[in-house]
Short mmCIF file of C-alpha atoms in Angstrom, two decimals:
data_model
loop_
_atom_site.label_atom_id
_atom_site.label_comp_id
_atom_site.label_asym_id
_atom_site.label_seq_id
_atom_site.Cartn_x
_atom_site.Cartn_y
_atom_site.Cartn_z
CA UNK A 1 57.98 99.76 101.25
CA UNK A 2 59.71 98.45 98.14
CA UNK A 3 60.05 101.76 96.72
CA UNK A 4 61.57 102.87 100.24
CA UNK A 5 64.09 100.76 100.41
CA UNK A 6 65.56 101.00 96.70
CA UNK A 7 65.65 104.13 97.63
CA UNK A 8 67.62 103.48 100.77
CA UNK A 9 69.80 101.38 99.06
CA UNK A 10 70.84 104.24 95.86
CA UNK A 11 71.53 106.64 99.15
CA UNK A 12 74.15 104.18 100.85
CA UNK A 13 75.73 104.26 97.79
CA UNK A 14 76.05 107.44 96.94
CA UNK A 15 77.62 108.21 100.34
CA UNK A 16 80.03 105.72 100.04
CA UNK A 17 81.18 106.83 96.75
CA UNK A 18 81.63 110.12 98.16
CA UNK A 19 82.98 109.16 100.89
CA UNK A 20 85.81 107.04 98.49
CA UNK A 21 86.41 110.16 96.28
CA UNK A 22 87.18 112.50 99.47
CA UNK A 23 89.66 109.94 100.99
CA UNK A 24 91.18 109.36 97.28
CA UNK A 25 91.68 113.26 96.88
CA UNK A 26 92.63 113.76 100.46
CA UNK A 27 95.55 111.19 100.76
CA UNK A 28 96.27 111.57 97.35
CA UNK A 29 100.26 111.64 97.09
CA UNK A 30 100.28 113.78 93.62
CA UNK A 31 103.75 114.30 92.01
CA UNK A 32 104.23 117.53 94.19
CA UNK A 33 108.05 118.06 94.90
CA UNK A 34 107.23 119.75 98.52
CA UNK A 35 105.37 116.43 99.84
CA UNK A 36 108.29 114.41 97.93
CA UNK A 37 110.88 116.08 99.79
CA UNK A 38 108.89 115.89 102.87
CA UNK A 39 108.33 112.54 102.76
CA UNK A 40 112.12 111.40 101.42
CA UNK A 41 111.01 110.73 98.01
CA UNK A 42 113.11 110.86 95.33
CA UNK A 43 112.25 111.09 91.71
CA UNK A 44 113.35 108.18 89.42
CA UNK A 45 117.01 108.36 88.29
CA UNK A 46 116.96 109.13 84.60
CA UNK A 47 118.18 105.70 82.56
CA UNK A 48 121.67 105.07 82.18
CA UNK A 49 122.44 104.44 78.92
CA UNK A 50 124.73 100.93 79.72
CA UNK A 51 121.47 99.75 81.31
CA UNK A 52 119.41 99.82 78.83
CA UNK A 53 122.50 98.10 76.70
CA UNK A 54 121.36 94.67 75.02
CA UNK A 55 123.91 92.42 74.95
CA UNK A 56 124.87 89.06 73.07
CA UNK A 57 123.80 85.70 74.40
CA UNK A 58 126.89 84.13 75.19
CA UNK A 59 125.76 80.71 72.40
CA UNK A 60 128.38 78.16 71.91
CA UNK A 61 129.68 78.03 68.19
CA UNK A 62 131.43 74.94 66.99
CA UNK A 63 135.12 74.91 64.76
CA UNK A 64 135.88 73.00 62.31
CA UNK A 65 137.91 70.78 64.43
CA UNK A 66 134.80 70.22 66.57
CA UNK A 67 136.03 72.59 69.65
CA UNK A 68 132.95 74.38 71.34
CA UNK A 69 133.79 77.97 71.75
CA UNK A 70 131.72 80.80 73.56
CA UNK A 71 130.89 83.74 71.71
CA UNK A 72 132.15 85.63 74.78
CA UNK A 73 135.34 84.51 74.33
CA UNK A 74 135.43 85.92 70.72
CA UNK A 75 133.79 89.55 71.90
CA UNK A 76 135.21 89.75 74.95
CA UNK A 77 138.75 90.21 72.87
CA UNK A 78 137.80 91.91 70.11
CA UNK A 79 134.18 92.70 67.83
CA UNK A 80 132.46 90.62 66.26
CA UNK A 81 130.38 89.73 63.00
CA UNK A 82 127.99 86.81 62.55
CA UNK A 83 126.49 85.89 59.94
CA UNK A 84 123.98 83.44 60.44
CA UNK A 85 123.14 81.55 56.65
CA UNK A 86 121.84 78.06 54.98
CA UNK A 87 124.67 76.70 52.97
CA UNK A 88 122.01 75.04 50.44
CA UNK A 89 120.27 78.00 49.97
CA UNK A 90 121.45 80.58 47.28
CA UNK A 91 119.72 83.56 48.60
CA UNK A 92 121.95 83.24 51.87
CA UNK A 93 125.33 81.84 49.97
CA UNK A 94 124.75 85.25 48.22
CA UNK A 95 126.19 86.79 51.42
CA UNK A 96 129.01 85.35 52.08
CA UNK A 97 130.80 87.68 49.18
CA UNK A 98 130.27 90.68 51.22
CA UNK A 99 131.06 88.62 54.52
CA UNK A 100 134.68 88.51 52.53
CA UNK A 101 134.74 91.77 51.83
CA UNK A 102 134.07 93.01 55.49
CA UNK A 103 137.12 90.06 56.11
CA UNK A 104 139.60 92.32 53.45
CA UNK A 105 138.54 95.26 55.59
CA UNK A 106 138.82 94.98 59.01
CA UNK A 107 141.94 92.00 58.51
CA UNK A 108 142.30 90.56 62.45
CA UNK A 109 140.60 93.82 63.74
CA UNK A 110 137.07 91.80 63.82
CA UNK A 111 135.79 88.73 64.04
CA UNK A 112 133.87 87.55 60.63
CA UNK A 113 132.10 84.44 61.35
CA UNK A 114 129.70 82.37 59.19
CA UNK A 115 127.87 80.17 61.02
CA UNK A 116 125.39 77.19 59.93
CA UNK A 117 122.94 75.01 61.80
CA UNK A 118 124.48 71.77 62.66
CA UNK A 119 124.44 69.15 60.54
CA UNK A 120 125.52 71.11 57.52
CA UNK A 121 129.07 71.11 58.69
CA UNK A 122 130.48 68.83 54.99
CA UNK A 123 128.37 71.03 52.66
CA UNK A 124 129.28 74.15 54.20
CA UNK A 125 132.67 73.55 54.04
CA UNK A 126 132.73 72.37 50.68
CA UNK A 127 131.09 75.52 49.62
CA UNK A 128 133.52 77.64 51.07
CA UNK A 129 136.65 75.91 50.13
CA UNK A 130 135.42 76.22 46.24
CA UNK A 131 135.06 79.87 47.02
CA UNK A 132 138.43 80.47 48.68
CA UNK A 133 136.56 82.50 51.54
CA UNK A 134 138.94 83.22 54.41
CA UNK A 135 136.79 84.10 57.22
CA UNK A 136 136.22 81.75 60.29
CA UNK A 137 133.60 79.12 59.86
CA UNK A 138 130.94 77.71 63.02
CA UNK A 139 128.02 75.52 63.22
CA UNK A 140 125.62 76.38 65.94
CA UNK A 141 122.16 74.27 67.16
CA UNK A 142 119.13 75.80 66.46
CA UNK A 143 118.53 77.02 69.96
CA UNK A 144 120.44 80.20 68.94
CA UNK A 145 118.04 81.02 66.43
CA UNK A 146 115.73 81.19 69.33
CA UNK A 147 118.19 83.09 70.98
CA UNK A 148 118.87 85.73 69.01
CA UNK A 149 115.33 85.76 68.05
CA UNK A 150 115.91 84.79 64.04
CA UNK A 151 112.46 84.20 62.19
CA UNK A 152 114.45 83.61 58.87
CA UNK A 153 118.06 83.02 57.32
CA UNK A 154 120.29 85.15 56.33
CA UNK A 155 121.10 87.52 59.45
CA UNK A 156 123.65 89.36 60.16
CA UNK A 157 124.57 90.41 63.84
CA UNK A 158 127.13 92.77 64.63
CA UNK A 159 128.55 92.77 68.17
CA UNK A 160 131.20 95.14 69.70
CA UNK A 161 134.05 94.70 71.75
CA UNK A 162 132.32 93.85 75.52
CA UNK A 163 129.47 92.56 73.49
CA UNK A 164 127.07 94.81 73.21
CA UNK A 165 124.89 94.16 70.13
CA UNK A 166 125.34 96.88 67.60
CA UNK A 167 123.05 95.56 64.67
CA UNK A 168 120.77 93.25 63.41
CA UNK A 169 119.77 93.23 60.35
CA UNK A 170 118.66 90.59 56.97
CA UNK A 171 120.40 93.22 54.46
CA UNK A 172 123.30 94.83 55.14
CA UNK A 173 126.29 96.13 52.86
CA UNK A 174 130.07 97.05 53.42
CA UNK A 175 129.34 100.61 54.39
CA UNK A 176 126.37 100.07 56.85
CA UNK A 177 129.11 96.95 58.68
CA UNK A 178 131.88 99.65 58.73
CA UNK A 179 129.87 102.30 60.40
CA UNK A 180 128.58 99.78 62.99
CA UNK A 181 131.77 99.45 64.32
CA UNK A 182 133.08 102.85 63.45
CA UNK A 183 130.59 104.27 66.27
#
């Protein structure tokens, strides 16, 4: 009797997988374009490239004077280039030479921002009075290290008019910053 009903048991099984695989295949909508078009389907739109876009966070940079301003204000009128550096470390100061340069360059064409983590406001600024650096100068909270998703200083961020980000990038030289916002 044991034996009987084991058996009984493998039997209700097997008829109820076959009786899942014939309504899978049966009602099985497929990718043909006939039953697409006969049941109103449309295929997916192909991606427009604007919305697949990543733009800046809109963070809140600080002037010398203490004024908050929104990066959106800055991109929104013209492009713009962070860089994002430590004002007591050397291996980030190191930047700031070609942040000049791309300054000479592009004149009042772009933005050319260094920006520090609050706090180091005095030493910053001391640092880049003895250098004679002309760009502008911000210091931002840590929260837009988060928000830009920085693991480690220096970075450089380039951002086009509109803001749409262009690059980001720990190394970058004169030519790589003029052909971001050549394109």
């Amino acid at each position: 009797m044991k034996h009987n009903s084991v058996q009984s048991k493998n039997l209700i099984l097997i008829l109820a997988a076959a009786v899942c695989l014939t309504l899978l295949f049966a009602w099985w909508n497929g990718k043909s374009p006939e039953r697409l078009a006969r049941e109103g389907r449309k295929e997916s739109a192909p991606l427009i490239r604007a919305e697949t876009e990543v733009l800046a966070p809109n963070i809140v940079l600080i002037d010398g004077d203490g004024r908050r301003v929104k990066l959106r204000t800055l991109y929104n009128d013209r492009p713009v280039c962070l860089y994002f550096w430590h004002p007591w470390n050397a291996n980030t100061a190191d930047g700031l030479d070609m942040l000049q340069e791309f300054r000479d360059t592009w004149g009042d064409g772009v933005y050319v921002c260094a920006v520090t983590l609050t706090g180091r406001r005095e030493e910053a600024d001391r640092f880049i009075a003895k250098k004679g650096y002309t760009f502008l100068t911000y210091t931002a909270d840590a929260g837009v290290l988060r928000d830009y998703a920085v693991k480690a200083l220096p970075v450089w961020i380039m951002i086009d008019k509109g803001g749409r980000m262009l690059d980001k990038s720990e190394h970058m030289t004169l030519r790589q910053g003029l052909y971001d916002f050549s394109k």
